[in-house]
Coordinates of C-alpha atoms in Angstrom, one line a residue:
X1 CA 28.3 1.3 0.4
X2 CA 26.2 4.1 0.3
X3 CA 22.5 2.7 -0.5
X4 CA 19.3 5.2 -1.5
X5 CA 15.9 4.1 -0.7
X6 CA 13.4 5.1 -3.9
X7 CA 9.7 4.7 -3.0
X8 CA 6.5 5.7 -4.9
X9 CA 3.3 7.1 -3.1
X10 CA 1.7 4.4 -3.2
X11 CA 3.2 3.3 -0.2
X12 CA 1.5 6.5 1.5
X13 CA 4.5 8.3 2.4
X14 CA 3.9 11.9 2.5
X15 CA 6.5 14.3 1.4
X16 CA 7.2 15.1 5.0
X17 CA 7.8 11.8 6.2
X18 CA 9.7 11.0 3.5
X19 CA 12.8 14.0 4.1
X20 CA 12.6 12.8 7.9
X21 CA 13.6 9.3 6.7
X22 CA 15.9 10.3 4.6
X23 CA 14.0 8.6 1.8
X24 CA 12.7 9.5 -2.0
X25 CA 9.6 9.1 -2.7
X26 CA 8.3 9.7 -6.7
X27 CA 4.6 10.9 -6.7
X28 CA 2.0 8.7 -8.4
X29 CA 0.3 10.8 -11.2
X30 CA -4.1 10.9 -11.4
X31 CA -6.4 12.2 -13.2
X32 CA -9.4 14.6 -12.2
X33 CA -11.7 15.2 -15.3
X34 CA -9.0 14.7 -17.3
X35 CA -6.5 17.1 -15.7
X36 CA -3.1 15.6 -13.8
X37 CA -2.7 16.0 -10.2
X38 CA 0.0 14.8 -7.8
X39 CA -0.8 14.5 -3.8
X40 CA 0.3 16.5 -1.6
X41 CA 1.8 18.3 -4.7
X42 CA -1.1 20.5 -6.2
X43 CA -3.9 18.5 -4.3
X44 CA -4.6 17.8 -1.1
X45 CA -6.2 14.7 0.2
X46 CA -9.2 17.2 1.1
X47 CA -9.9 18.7 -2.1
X48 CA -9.4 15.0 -3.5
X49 CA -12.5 14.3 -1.7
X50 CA -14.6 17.4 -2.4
X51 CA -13.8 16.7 -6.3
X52 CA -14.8 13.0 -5.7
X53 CA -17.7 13.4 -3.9
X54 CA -19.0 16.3 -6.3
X55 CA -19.1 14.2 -9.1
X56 CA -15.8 14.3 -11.0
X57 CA -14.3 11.5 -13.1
X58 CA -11.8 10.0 -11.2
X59 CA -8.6 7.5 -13.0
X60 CA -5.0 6.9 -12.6
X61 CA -1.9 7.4 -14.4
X62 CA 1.1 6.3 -14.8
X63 CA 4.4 8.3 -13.5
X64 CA 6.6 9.7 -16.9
X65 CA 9.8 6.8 -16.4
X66 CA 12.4 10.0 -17.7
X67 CA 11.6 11.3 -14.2
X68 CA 12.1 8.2 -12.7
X69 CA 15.3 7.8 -14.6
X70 CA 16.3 11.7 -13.6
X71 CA 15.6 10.9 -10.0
X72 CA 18.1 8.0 -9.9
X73 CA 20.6 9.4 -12.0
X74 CA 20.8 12.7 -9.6
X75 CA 21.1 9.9 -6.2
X76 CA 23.5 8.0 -8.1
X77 CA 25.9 11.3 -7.6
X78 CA 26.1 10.8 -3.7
X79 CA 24.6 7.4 -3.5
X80 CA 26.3 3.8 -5.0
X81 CA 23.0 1.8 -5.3
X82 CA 19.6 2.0 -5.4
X83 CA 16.5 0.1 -3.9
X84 CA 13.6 1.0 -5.5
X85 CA 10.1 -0.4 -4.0
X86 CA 6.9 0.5 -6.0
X87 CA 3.5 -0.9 -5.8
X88 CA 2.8 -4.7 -6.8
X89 CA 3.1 -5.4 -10.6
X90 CA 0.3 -7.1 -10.0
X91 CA -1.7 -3.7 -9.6
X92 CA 0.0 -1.7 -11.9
X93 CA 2.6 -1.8 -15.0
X94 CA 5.2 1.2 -13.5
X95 CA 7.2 -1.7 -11.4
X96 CA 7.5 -3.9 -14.8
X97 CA 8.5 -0.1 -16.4
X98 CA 10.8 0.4 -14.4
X99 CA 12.0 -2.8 -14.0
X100 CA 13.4 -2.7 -17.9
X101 CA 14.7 0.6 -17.8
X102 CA 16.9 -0.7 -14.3
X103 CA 19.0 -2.7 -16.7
X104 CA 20.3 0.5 -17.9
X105 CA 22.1 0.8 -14.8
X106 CA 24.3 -1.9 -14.5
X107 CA 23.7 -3.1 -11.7
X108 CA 23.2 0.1 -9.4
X109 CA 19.8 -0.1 -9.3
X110 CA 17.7 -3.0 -7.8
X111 CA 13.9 -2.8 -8.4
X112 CA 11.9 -4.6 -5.8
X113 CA 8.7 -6.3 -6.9
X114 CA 7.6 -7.8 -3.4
X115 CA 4.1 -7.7 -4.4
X116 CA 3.3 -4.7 -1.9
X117 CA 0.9 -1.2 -1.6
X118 CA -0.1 1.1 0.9
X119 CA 1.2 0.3 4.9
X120 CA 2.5 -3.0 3.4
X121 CA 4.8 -1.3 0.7
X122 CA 5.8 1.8 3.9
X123 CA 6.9 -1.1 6.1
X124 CA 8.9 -2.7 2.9
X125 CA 10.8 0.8 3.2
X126 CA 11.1 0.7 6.5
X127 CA 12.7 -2.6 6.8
X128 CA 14.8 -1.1 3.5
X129 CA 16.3 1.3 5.3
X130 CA 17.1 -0.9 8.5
X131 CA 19.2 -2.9 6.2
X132 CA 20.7 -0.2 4.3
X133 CA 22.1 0.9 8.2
X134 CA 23.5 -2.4 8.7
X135 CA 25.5 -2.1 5.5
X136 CA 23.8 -4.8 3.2
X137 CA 24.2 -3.5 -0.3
X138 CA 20.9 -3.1 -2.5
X139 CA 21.2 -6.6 -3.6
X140 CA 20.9 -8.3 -0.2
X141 CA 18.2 -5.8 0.3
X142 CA 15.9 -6.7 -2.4
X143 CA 16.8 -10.3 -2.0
X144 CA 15.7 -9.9 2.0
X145 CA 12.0 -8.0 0.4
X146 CA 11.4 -11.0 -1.5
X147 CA 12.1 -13.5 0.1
X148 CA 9.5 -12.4 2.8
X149 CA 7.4 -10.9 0.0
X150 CA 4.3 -13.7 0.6
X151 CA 4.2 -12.4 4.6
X152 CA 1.3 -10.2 4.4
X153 CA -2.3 -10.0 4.0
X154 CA -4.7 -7.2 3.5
X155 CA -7.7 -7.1 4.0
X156 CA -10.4 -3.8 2.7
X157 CA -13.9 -3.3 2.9
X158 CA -15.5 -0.9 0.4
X159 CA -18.5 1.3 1.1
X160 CA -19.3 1.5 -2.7
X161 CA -19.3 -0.9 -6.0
X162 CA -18.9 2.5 -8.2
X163 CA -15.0 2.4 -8.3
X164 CA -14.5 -1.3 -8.9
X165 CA -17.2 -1.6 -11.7
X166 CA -15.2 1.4 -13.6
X167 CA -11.7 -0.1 -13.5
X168 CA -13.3 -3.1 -14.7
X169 CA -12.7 -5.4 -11.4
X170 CA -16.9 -6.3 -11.5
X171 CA -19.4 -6.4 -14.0
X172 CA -21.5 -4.1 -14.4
X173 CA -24.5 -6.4 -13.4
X174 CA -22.7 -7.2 -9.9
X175 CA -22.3 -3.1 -8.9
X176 CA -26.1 -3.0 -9.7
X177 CA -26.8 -6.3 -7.8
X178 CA -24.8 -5.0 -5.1
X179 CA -25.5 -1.4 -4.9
X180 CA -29.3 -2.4 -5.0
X181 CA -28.8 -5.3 -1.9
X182 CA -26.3 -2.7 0.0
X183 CA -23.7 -5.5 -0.3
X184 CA -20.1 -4.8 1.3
X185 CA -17.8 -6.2 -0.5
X186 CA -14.7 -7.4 1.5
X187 CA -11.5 -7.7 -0.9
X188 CA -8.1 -9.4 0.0
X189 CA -4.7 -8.8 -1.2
X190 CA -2.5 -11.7 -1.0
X191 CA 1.0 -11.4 -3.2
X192 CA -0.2 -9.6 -6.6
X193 CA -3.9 -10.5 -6.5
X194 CA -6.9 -8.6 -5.6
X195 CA -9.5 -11.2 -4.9
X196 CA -13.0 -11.4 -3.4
X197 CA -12.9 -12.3 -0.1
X198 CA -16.2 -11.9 1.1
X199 CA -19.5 -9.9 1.1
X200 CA -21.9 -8.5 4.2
X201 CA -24.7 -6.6 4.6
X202 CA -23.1 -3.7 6.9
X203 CA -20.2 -2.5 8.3
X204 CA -20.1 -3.9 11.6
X205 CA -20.1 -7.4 9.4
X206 CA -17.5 -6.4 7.3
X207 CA -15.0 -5.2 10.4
X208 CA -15.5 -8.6 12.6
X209 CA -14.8 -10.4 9.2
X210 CA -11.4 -9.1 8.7
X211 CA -10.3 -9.2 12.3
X212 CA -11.5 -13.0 12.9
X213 CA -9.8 -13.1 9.6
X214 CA -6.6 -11.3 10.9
X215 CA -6.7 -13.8 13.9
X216 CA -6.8 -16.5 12.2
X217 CA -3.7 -16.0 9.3
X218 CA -2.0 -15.1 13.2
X219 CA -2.8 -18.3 14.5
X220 CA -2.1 -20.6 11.5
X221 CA 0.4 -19.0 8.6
X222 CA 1.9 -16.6 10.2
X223 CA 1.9 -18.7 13.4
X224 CA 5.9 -19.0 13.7
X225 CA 6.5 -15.3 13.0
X226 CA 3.9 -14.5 15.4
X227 CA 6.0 -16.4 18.1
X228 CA 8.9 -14.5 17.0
X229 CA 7.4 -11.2 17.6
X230 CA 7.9 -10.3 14.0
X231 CA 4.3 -9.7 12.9
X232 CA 2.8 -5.9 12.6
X233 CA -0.6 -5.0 12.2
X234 CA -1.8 -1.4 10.0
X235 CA -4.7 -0.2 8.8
X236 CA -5.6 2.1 6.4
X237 CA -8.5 4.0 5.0
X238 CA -10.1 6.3 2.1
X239 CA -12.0 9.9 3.6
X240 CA -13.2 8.8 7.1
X241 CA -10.8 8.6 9.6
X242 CA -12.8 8.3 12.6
X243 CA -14.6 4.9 11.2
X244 CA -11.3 3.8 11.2
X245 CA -10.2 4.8 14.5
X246 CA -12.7 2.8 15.9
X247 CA -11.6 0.1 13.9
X248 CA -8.7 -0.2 15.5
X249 CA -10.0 0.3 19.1
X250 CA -12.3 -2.7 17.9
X251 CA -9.5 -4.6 16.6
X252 CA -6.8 -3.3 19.2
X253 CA -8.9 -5.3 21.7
X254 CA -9.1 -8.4 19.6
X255 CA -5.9 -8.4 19.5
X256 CA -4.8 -8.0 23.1
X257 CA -3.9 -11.7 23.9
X258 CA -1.1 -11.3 20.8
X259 CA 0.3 -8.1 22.4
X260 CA 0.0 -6.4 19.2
X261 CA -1.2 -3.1 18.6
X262 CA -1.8 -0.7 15.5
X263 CA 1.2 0.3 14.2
X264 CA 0.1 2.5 11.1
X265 CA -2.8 4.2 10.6
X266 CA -2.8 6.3 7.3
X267 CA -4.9 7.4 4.7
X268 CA -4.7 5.5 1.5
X269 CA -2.9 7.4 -1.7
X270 CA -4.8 9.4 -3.8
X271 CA -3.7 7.1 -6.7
X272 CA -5.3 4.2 -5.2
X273 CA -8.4 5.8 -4.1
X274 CA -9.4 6.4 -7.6
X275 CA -10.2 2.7 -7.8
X276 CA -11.5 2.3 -4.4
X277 CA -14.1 5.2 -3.3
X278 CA -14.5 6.9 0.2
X279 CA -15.6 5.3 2.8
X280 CA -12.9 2.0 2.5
X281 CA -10.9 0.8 5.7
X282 CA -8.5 -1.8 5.6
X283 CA -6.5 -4.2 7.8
X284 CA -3.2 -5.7 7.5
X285 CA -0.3 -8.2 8.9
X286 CA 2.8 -8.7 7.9
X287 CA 6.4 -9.2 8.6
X288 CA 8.7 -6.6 9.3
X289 CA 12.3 -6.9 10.2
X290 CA 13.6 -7.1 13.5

């Protein structure tokens, strides 16, 4: 059976990526001062930045599900089934969306809620489309995303309190505590959950956190995977890249004695940035099929 591998962007695919994959990926809608923009579409992750920074009201949206619907009609005429992966349900209603409107489709197409975003959610599609070559139908495929959907961790610092405060995730009191203090805030996504994981004074406090973190999820619950060799590390990050590269030459050589290196490095969606801010750089492992 032919399978086709749906994606939103989200998962950070770009365009480009996603037609040498051989993949689909439906943009995640935002909002600049009240006007809709798409990435990569009719914004760039550079004028993102120069709207941000300048002041602009920032928020998400949420895709129109008639396009959705469209999209997998129009694969459905060289495809049998679908895999569709969007971001956890836990951090946004369009997987519960288009969970329901799935059901329309008897069947043909399988929406994958493995509690996933950013590098996590790309290497969901990746593994995806290693199974679709091996002829499991889209079925086996989402039962294979989640039943591993608990291996991963990620863990993000963010440079400011701003973004959290306005979509609610901290009082307004903690962003004032914080911003006054110069508090890093380190958050952790584990399954659909955004938590607090901890909070530093600077940066350099904030990286060694999440890599003795990263170490130590290596050493004890992902310890048999590990062995296995199926663990991958990411990172990704919001504006500055080169804070990030030396992340990973920081964590790289952390990491030496596990033979692992960085597999993905990319910027985070523009849909996701709205809630996070510049300045963010995050860290990840998780499973990946072998």
């Amino acid at each position: 059976m032919k399978v086709a591998i749906v994606t939103d962007s989200n998962s950070g695919i770009t365009p480009q990526e996603a037609k040498k994959l051989g993949v689909t990926v439906i943009p995640m809608p935002f909002l600049i001062n009240d006007e809709e923009y798409f990435e990569d579409v009719n914004l760039t992750q550079e004028q993102f930045y120069e709207k941000l920074l300048g002041g602009a009201d920032v928020s998400t949206s949420q895709p129109n599900i008639y396009t959705i619907m469209e999209t997998w009609e129009n694969l459905l005429k060289t495809y049998d089934e679908i895999v569709h992966i969007p971001m956890s349900s836990g951090l946004s209603t369009s997987c519960e969306t288009a969970t329901n409107f799935a059901k329309q489709f008897d069947g043909k197409v399988q929406v994958v809620d493995n509690k996933r975003i950013s590098v996590t959610q790309k290497l969901s599609v990746y593994d995806a489309l290693k199974l679709a070559k091996e002829g499991k139908n889209a079925k086996e495929i989402k039962d294979y995303l989640m039943q591993t959907s608990m291996n991963a961790k990620i863990y993000i610092m963010v440079q400011t309190l701003k973004y959290l405060k306005k979509g609610g995730r901290i009082t307004p009191a903690a962003a004032a505590i914080g911003s006054l203090l110069h508090i890093k805030p380190v958050l952790k996504i584990e399954g659909q959950k955004l938590d607090k994981f901890s909070q530093v004074m600077t940066v350099a406090q904030a990286k060694k956190k999440m890599i003795d973190q990263i170490i130590k999820d290596l050493d004890t619950i992902f310890a048999d995977l590990q062995k296995q060799g199926r663990m991958q590390i990411s990172m990704a990050y919001t504006y500055d890249k080169d804070k990030c590269l030396q992340f990973k030459e920081e964590a790289e050589k952390a990491l030496e004695k596990y033979g692992l290196k960085v597999e993905f490095l990319d910027p985070l969606s523009l849909s996701v940035s709205c809630h996070i801010g510049e300045g963010a750089i995050a860290i990840t492992a998780c499973e990946y099929y072998k």
